[in-house]
Amino acid sequence: MKILFLNGPNLNLLGQREPSVYGRDTLADIEAKVRERAGQLNVAVEFRQSNLEGELVGWIQESKGAFDVIVINAAAYTHTSIAVRDAISAVGVPTIEIHLSNIHAREEFRHKSVIAAVCRGQICGFGPQSYLLGLGAAIGEKRC
Ligand code: CA2
Protein backbone atom coordinates (compact mmCIF):
# COMPACT_ATOMS: atom_id res chain seq x y z
CA MET A 1 0.00 0.00 0.00
CA LYS A 2 1.31 3.45 -0.94
CA ILE A 3 0.13 6.71 0.60
CA LEU A 4 0.99 10.15 -0.76
CA PHE A 5 1.20 12.98 1.80
CA LEU A 6 0.86 16.39 0.17
CA ASN A 7 1.60 19.64 1.97
CA GLY A 8 0.72 23.08 0.68
CA PRO A 9 2.15 26.58 0.94
CA ASN A 10 4.18 27.79 3.91
CA LEU A 11 4.15 24.44 5.70
CA ASN A 12 7.92 24.45 5.10
CA LEU A 13 7.98 27.21 7.75
CA LEU A 14 6.57 25.00 10.50
CA GLY A 15 8.51 25.13 13.74
CA GLN A 16 10.05 28.50 12.90
CA ARG A 17 7.06 30.85 13.32
CA GLU A 18 3.66 30.89 15.03
CA PRO A 19 4.39 27.99 17.43
CA SER A 20 1.31 28.94 19.46
CA VAL A 21 -0.89 28.03 16.48
CA TYR A 22 1.09 25.29 14.71
CA GLY A 23 3.40 23.89 17.41
CA ARG A 24 7.18 23.50 17.45
CA ASP A 25 7.58 20.48 15.18
CA THR A 26 9.05 21.12 11.75
CA LEU A 27 7.56 19.42 8.71
CA ALA A 28 10.61 17.12 8.75
CA ASP A 29 9.81 16.17 12.37
CA ILE A 30 6.23 15.36 11.37
CA GLU A 31 7.42 13.38 8.36
CA ALA A 32 9.73 11.34 10.63
CA LYS A 33 6.80 10.49 12.94
CA VAL A 34 4.65 9.46 9.98
CA ARG A 35 7.48 7.34 8.52
CA GLU A 36 8.08 5.59 11.84
CA ARG A 37 4.38 4.71 12.23
CA ALA A 38 4.05 3.74 8.56
CA GLY A 39 7.03 1.40 8.92
CA GLN A 40 5.41 -0.30 11.91
CA LEU A 41 2.21 -0.70 9.87
CA ASN A 42 4.09 -1.91 6.79
CA VAL A 43 2.85 0.78 4.42
CA ALA A 44 4.91 2.98 2.09
CA VAL A 45 4.61 6.74 2.35
CA GLU A 46 5.81 9.57 0.17
CA PHE A 47 5.94 13.07 1.64
CA ARG A 48 5.95 16.22 -0.51
CA GLN A 49 5.55 19.96 0.06
CA SER A 50 5.08 22.77 -2.43
CA ASN A 51 4.31 26.46 -2.29
CA LEU A 52 2.97 26.25 -5.86
CA GLU A 53 -0.66 25.43 -6.63
CA GLY A 54 0.19 23.98 -10.04
CA GLU A 55 2.80 21.65 -8.61
CA LEU A 56 0.26 20.26 -6.12
CA VAL A 57 -2.26 19.84 -8.96
CA GLY A 58 0.38 17.98 -11.01
CA TRP A 59 1.19 15.63 -8.13
CA ILE A 60 -2.51 14.89 -7.61
CA GLN A 61 -2.92 14.10 -11.32
CA GLU A 62 0.13 11.82 -11.30
CA SER A 63 -1.09 9.93 -8.23
CA LYS A 64 -3.56 7.83 -10.24
CA GLY A 65 -2.18 4.30 -10.42
CA ALA A 66 0.87 5.25 -8.35
CA PHE A 67 -0.72 5.73 -4.92
CA ASP A 68 -3.70 4.14 -3.16
CA VAL A 69 -4.66 7.13 -1.03
CA ILE A 70 -3.72 10.83 -0.79
CA VAL A 71 -3.53 12.60 2.58
CA ILE A 72 -3.47 16.35 1.96
CA ASN A 73 -2.86 19.41 4.08
CA ALA A 74 -3.53 21.94 1.34
CA ALA A 75 -2.82 24.79 3.80
CA ALA A 76 -4.21 28.11 2.50
CA TYR A 77 -5.22 26.48 -0.81
CA THR A 78 -7.80 24.59 1.24
CA HIS A 79 -9.85 27.76 1.30
CA THR A 80 -9.27 29.01 -2.24
CA SER A 81 -8.19 26.41 -4.76
CA ILE A 82 -10.82 25.14 -7.15
CA ALA A 83 -7.88 23.76 -9.15
CA VAL A 84 -6.84 21.47 -6.28
CA ARG A 85 -10.47 20.48 -5.73
CA ASP A 86 -11.00 19.67 -9.42
CA ALA A 87 -7.79 17.61 -9.53
CA ILE A 88 -8.87 15.53 -6.50
CA SER A 89 -12.29 15.03 -8.05
CA ALA A 90 -10.88 14.18 -11.50
CA VAL A 91 -8.32 11.55 -10.49
CA GLY A 92 -10.64 9.68 -8.15
CA VAL A 93 -7.85 8.61 -5.75
CA PRO A 94 -9.41 8.53 -2.25
CA THR A 95 -8.24 11.68 -0.50
CA ILE A 96 -8.24 12.62 3.17
CA GLU A 97 -8.06 16.28 4.18
CA ILE A 98 -5.98 17.10 7.25
CA HIS A 99 -5.03 20.24 9.18
CA LEU A 100 -2.86 20.90 12.19
CA SER A 101 -5.21 23.53 13.60
CA ASN A 102 -8.96 23.42 14.07
CA ILE A 103 -9.88 25.53 11.06
CA HIS A 104 -13.47 25.84 12.35
CA ALA A 105 -12.33 27.54 15.54
CA ARG A 106 -10.23 30.15 13.72
CA GLU A 107 -10.94 33.14 11.46
CA GLU A 108 -14.15 32.87 9.46
CA PHE A 109 -12.30 32.65 6.14
CA ARG A 110 -10.69 29.38 7.33
CA HIS A 111 -14.03 27.75 8.14
CA LYS A 112 -14.75 27.01 4.49
CA SER A 113 -12.82 24.22 2.79
CA VAL A 114 -13.39 24.11 -0.97
CA ILE A 115 -11.83 20.63 -1.11
CA ALA A 116 -13.87 19.03 1.72
CA ALA A 117 -16.74 17.88 -0.50
CA VAL A 118 -14.41 15.87 -2.77
CA CYS A 119 -12.45 14.34 0.12
CA ARG A 120 -13.47 11.22 2.03
CA GLY A 121 -13.28 13.11 5.30
CA GLN A 122 -11.55 15.85 7.23
CA ILE A 123 -9.25 15.64 10.26
CA CYS A 124 -8.28 18.90 11.94
CA GLY A 125 -7.17 20.36 15.23
CA PHE A 126 -4.85 17.67 16.56
CA GLY A 127 -1.51 19.26 15.70
CA PRO A 128 1.06 16.82 14.29
CA GLN A 129 -1.23 14.00 15.47
CA SER A 130 -3.56 14.99 12.60
CA TYR A 131 -0.97 13.47 10.26
CA LEU A 132 -0.91 10.17 12.17
CA LEU A 133 -4.71 10.13 12.27
CA GLY A 134 -4.64 10.80 8.52
CA LEU A 135 -2.33 7.83 8.07
CA GLY A 136 -4.74 5.64 10.06
CA ALA A 137 -7.70 6.88 8.04
CA ALA A 138 -5.83 6.21 4.79
CA ILE A 139 -5.05 2.63 5.84
CA GLY A 140 -8.68 2.15 6.88
CA GLU A 141 -9.82 3.52 3.54
CA LYS A 142 -7.88 0.86 1.67
CA ARG A 143 -8.47 -2.12 3.96
CA CYS A 144 -12.12 -1.63 4.89
O1 CA2 B 1 -3.95 24.10 10.29
C1 CA2 B 1 -3.46 23.80 9.21
O2 CA2 B 1 -2.83 22.77 9.00
C2 CA2 B 1 -3.60 24.78 8.04
O3 CA2 B 1 -3.78 24.03 6.85
C3 CA2 B 1 -2.30 25.55 8.00
C4 CA2 B 1 -2.31 26.67 6.94
C5 CA2 B 1 -3.55 27.54 7.07
O4 CA2 B 1 -3.58 28.47 6.00
C6 CA2 B 1 -4.82 26.74 7.08
O5 CA2 B 1 -5.91 27.62 7.28
C7 CA2 B 1 -4.79 25.71 8.19
C8 CA2 B 1 -1.07 27.54 7.10
C9 CA2 B 1 0.21 26.80 6.91
C10 CA2 B 1 1.34 27.75 7.09
O6 CA2 B 1 2.03 27.42 8.28
C11 CA2 B 1 2.79 28.37 8.85
C12 CA2 B 1 3.78 27.90 9.68
C13 CA2 B 1 4.59 28.77 10.32
C14 CA2 B 1 4.41 30.13 10.17
C15 CA2 B 1 3.42 30.60 9.33
C16 CA2 B 1 2.61 29.70 8.68
mmCIF file of C-alpha atoms and ligand atoms in Angstrom:
data_model
loop_
_atom_site.group_PDB
_atom_site.id
_atom_site.type_symbol
_atom_site.label_atom_id
_atom_site.label_comp_id
_atom_site.label_asym_id
_atom_site.label_seq_id
_atom_site.Cartn_x
_atom_site.Cartn_y
_atom_site.Cartn_z
ATOM 1 C CA MET A 1 0.000 0.000 0.000
ATOM 2 C CA LYS A 2 1.315 3.453 -0.943
ATOM 3 C CA ILE A 3 0.131 6.706 0.600
ATOM 4 C CA LEU A 4 0.990 10.150 -0.760
ATOM 5 C CA PHE A 5 1.197 12.978 1.796
ATOM 6 C CA LEU A 6 0.861 16.386 0.167
ATOM 7 C CA ASN A 7 1.595 19.644 1.966
ATOM 8 C CA GLY A 8 0.719 23.084 0.679
ATOM 9 C CA PRO A 9 2.152 26.576 0.939
ATOM 10 C CA ASN A 10 4.181 27.791 3.915
ATOM 11 C CA LEU A 11 4.153 24.444 5.703
ATOM 12 C CA ASN A 12 7.915 24.452 5.102
ATOM 13 C CA LEU A 13 7.984 27.207 7.753
ATOM 14 C CA LEU A 14 6.569 25.000 10.496
ATOM 15 C CA GLY A 15 8.509 25.133 13.736
ATOM 16 C CA GLN A 16 10.051 28.496 12.897
ATOM 17 C CA ARG A 17 7.063 30.851 13.316
ATOM 18 C CA GLU A 18 3.655 30.891 15.031
ATOM 19 C CA PRO A 19 4.393 27.992 17.434
ATOM 20 C CA SER A 20 1.310 28.943 19.461
ATOM 21 C CA VAL A 21 -0.886 28.027 16.475
ATOM 22 C CA TYR A 22 1.087 25.292 14.714
ATOM 23 C CA GLY A 23 3.405 23.894 17.407
ATOM 24 C CA ARG A 24 7.185 23.497 17.453
ATOM 25 C CA ASP A 25 7.575 20.482 15.178
ATOM 26 C CA THR A 26 9.051 21.117 11.752
ATOM 27 C CA LEU A 27 7.555 19.419 8.715
ATOM 28 C CA ALA A 28 10.615 17.124 8.747
ATOM 29 C CA ASP A 29 9.808 16.174 12.371
ATOM 30 C CA ILE A 30 6.228 15.364 11.366
ATOM 31 C CA GLU A 31 7.416 13.379 8.363
ATOM 32 C CA ALA A 32 9.727 11.339 10.633
ATOM 33 C CA LYS A 33 6.804 10.485 12.936
ATOM 34 C CA VAL A 34 4.646 9.465 9.980
ATOM 35 C CA ARG A 35 7.475 7.344 8.524
ATOM 36 C CA GLU A 36 8.080 5.593 11.841
ATOM 37 C CA ARG A 37 4.385 4.707 12.226
ATOM 38 C CA ALA A 38 4.051 3.737 8.560
ATOM 39 C CA GLY A 39 7.035 1.402 8.924
ATOM 40 C CA GLN A 40 5.407 -0.301 11.909
ATOM 41 C CA LEU A 41 2.212 -0.702 9.871
ATOM 42 C CA ASN A 42 4.087 -1.912 6.789
ATOM 43 C CA VAL A 43 2.851 0.781 4.417
ATOM 44 C CA ALA A 44 4.912 2.980 2.092
ATOM 45 C CA VAL A 45 4.611 6.738 2.352
ATOM 46 C CA GLU A 46 5.805 9.574 0.168
ATOM 47 C CA PHE A 47 5.935 13.071 1.643
ATOM 48 C CA ARG A 48 5.947 16.223 -0.512
ATOM 49 C CA GLN A 49 5.545 19.959 0.058
ATOM 50 C CA SER A 50 5.082 22.769 -2.425
ATOM 51 C CA ASN A 51 4.309 26.462 -2.294
ATOM 52 C CA LEU A 52 2.974 26.251 -5.858
ATOM 53 C CA GLU A 53 -0.659 25.430 -6.627
ATOM 54 C CA GLY A 54 0.187 23.984 -10.044
ATOM 55 C CA GLU A 55 2.796 21.651 -8.608
ATOM 56 C CA LEU A 56 0.256 20.264 -6.124
ATOM 57 C CA VAL A 57 -2.255 19.836 -8.964
ATOM 58 C CA GLY A 58 0.376 17.985 -11.012
ATOM 59 C CA TRP A 59 1.192 15.634 -8.128
ATOM 60 C CA ILE A 60 -2.512 14.888 -7.607
ATOM 61 C CA GLN A 61 -2.923 14.104 -11.323
ATOM 62 C CA GLU A 62 0.134 11.816 -11.301
ATOM 63 C CA SER A 63 -1.087 9.928 -8.227
ATOM 64 C CA LYS A 64 -3.557 7.830 -10.237
ATOM 65 C CA GLY A 65 -2.175 4.297 -10.422
ATOM 66 C CA ALA A 66 0.866 5.251 -8.350
ATOM 67 C CA PHE A 67 -0.724 5.733 -4.921
ATOM 68 C CA ASP A 68 -3.699 4.139 -3.165
ATOM 69 C CA VAL A 69 -4.662 7.125 -1.031
ATOM 70 C CA ILE A 70 -3.721 10.825 -0.785
ATOM 71 C CA VAL A 71 -3.525 12.604 2.580
ATOM 72 C CA ILE A 72 -3.469 16.347 1.964
ATOM 73 C CA ASN A 73 -2.857 19.407 4.078
ATOM 74 C CA ALA A 74 -3.531 21.940 1.341
ATOM 75 C CA ALA A 75 -2.820 24.788 3.802
ATOM 76 C CA ALA A 76 -4.210 28.112 2.498
ATOM 77 C CA TYR A 77 -5.215 26.481 -0.815
ATOM 78 C CA THR A 78 -7.805 24.587 1.243
ATOM 79 C CA HIS A 79 -9.852 27.762 1.298
ATOM 80 C CA THR A 80 -9.272 29.008 -2.240
ATOM 81 C CA SER A 81 -8.185 26.414 -4.760
ATOM 82 C CA ILE A 82 -10.824 25.141 -7.150
ATOM 83 C CA ALA A 83 -7.876 23.760 -9.148
ATOM 84 C CA VAL A 84 -6.835 21.465 -6.283
ATOM 85 C CA ARG A 85 -10.472 20.475 -5.725
ATOM 86 C CA ASP A 86 -11.004 19.666 -9.419
ATOM 87 C CA ALA A 87 -7.789 17.607 -9.527
ATOM 88 C CA ILE A 88 -8.874 15.533 -6.497
ATOM 89 C CA SER A 89 -12.294 15.031 -8.054
ATOM 90 C CA ALA A 90 -10.878 14.184 -11.498
ATOM 91 C CA VAL A 91 -8.320 11.548 -10.485
ATOM 92 C CA GLY A 92 -10.636 9.675 -8.145
ATOM 93 C CA VAL A 93 -7.855 8.612 -5.755
ATOM 94 C CA PRO A 94 -9.409 8.531 -2.250
ATOM 95 C CA THR A 95 -8.237 11.679 -0.504
ATOM 96 C CA ILE A 96 -8.235 12.619 3.167
ATOM 97 C CA GLU A 97 -8.055 16.280 4.181
ATOM 98 C CA ILE A 98 -5.982 17.102 7.250
ATOM 99 C CA HIS A 99 -5.033 20.244 9.177
ATOM 100 C CA LEU A 100 -2.861 20.900 12.190
ATOM 101 C CA SER A 101 -5.208 23.529 13.599
ATOM 102 C CA ASN A 102 -8.961 23.416 14.066
ATOM 103 C CA ILE A 103 -9.884 25.535 11.059
ATOM 104 C CA HIS A 104 -13.472 25.836 12.350
ATOM 105 C CA ALA A 105 -12.326 27.544 15.538
ATOM 106 C CA ARG A 106 -10.231 30.150 13.721
ATOM 107 C CA GLU A 107 -10.940 33.141 11.459
ATOM 108 C CA GLU A 108 -14.147 32.873 9.458
ATOM 109 C CA PHE A 109 -12.296 32.647 6.138
ATOM 110 C CA ARG A 110 -10.689 29.378 7.332
ATOM 111 C CA HIS A 111 -14.030 27.745 8.139
ATOM 112 C CA LYS A 112 -14.751 27.011 4.486
ATOM 113 C CA SER A 113 -12.818 24.222 2.791
ATOM 114 C CA VAL A 114 -13.393 24.107 -0.966
ATOM 115 C CA ILE A 115 -11.830 20.625 -1.106
ATOM 116 C CA ALA A 116 -13.875 19.028 1.721
ATOM 117 C CA ALA A 117 -16.736 17.883 -0.505
ATOM 118 C CA VAL A 118 -14.413 15.873 -2.766
ATOM 119 C CA CYS A 119 -12.453 14.340 0.122
ATOM 120 C CA ARG A 120 -13.465 11.220 2.033
ATOM 121 C CA GLY A 121 -13.282 13.113 5.304
ATOM 122 C CA GLN A 122 -11.547 15.853 7.233
ATOM 123 C CA ILE A 123 -9.249 15.636 10.262
ATOM 124 C CA CYS A 124 -8.278 18.900 11.944
ATOM 125 C CA GLY A 125 -7.172 20.358 15.229
ATOM 126 C CA PHE A 126 -4.851 17.674 16.559
ATOM 127 C CA GLY A 127 -1.506 19.257 15.695
ATOM 128 C CA PRO A 128 1.060 16.817 14.285
ATOM 129 C CA GLN A 129 -1.226 14.005 15.474
ATOM 130 C CA SER A 130 -3.560 14.993 12.603
ATOM 131 C CA TYR A 131 -0.968 13.472 10.257
ATOM 132 C CA LEU A 132 -0.913 10.171 12.174
ATOM 133 C CA LEU A 133 -4.709 10.128 12.268
ATOM 134 C CA GLY A 134 -4.639 10.801 8.524
ATOM 135 C CA LEU A 135 -2.329 7.827 8.070
ATOM 136 C CA GLY A 136 -4.736 5.642 10.057
ATOM 137 C CA ALA A 137 -7.700 6.877 8.040
ATOM 138 C CA ALA A 138 -5.825 6.210 4.790
ATOM 139 C CA ILE A 139 -5.054 2.632 5.835
ATOM 140 C CA GLY A 140 -8.684 2.146 6.881
ATOM 141 C CA GLU A 141 -9.820 3.519 3.538
ATOM 142 C CA LYS A 142 -7.884 0.856 1.673
ATOM 143 C CA ARG A 143 -8.465 -2.119 3.957
ATOM 144 C CA CYS A 144 -12.122 -1.627 4.891
HETATM 145 O O1 CA2 B 1 -3.952 24.100 10.294
HETATM 146 C C1 CA2 B 1 -3.463 23.796 9.208
HETATM 147 O O2 CA2 B 1 -2.833 22.770 9.004
HETATM 148 C C2 CA2 B 1 -3.598 24.784 8.043
HETATM 149 O O3 CA2 B 1 -3.778 24.027 6.850
HETATM 150 C C3 CA2 B 1 -2.304 25.553 7.997
HETATM 151 C C4 CA2 B 1 -2.312 26.665 6.940
HETATM 152 C C5 CA2 B 1 -3.547 27.545 7.073
HETATM 153 O O4 CA2 B 1 -3.579 28.472 6.000
HETATM 154 C C6 CA2 B 1 -4.818 26.738 7.083
HETATM 155 O O5 CA2 B 1 -5.905 27.623 7.278
HETATM 156 C C7 CA2 B 1 -4.794 25.714 8.191
HETATM 157 C C8 CA2 B 1 -1.065 27.544 7.097
HETATM 158 C C9 CA2 B 1 0.212 26.799 6.908
HETATM 159 C C10 CA2 B 1 1.344 27.753 7.088
HETATM 160 O O6 CA2 B 1 2.027 27.417 8.280
HETATM 161 C C11 CA2 B 1 2.786 28.368 8.853
HETATM 162 C C12 CA2 B 1 3.782 27.895 9.676
HETATM 163 C C13 CA2 B 1 4.586 28.771 10.316
HETATM 164 C C14 CA2 B 1 4.411 30.134 10.166
HETATM 165 C C15 CA2 B 1 3.425 30.596 9.329
HETATM 166 C C16 CA2 B 1 2.607 29.705 8.682
#
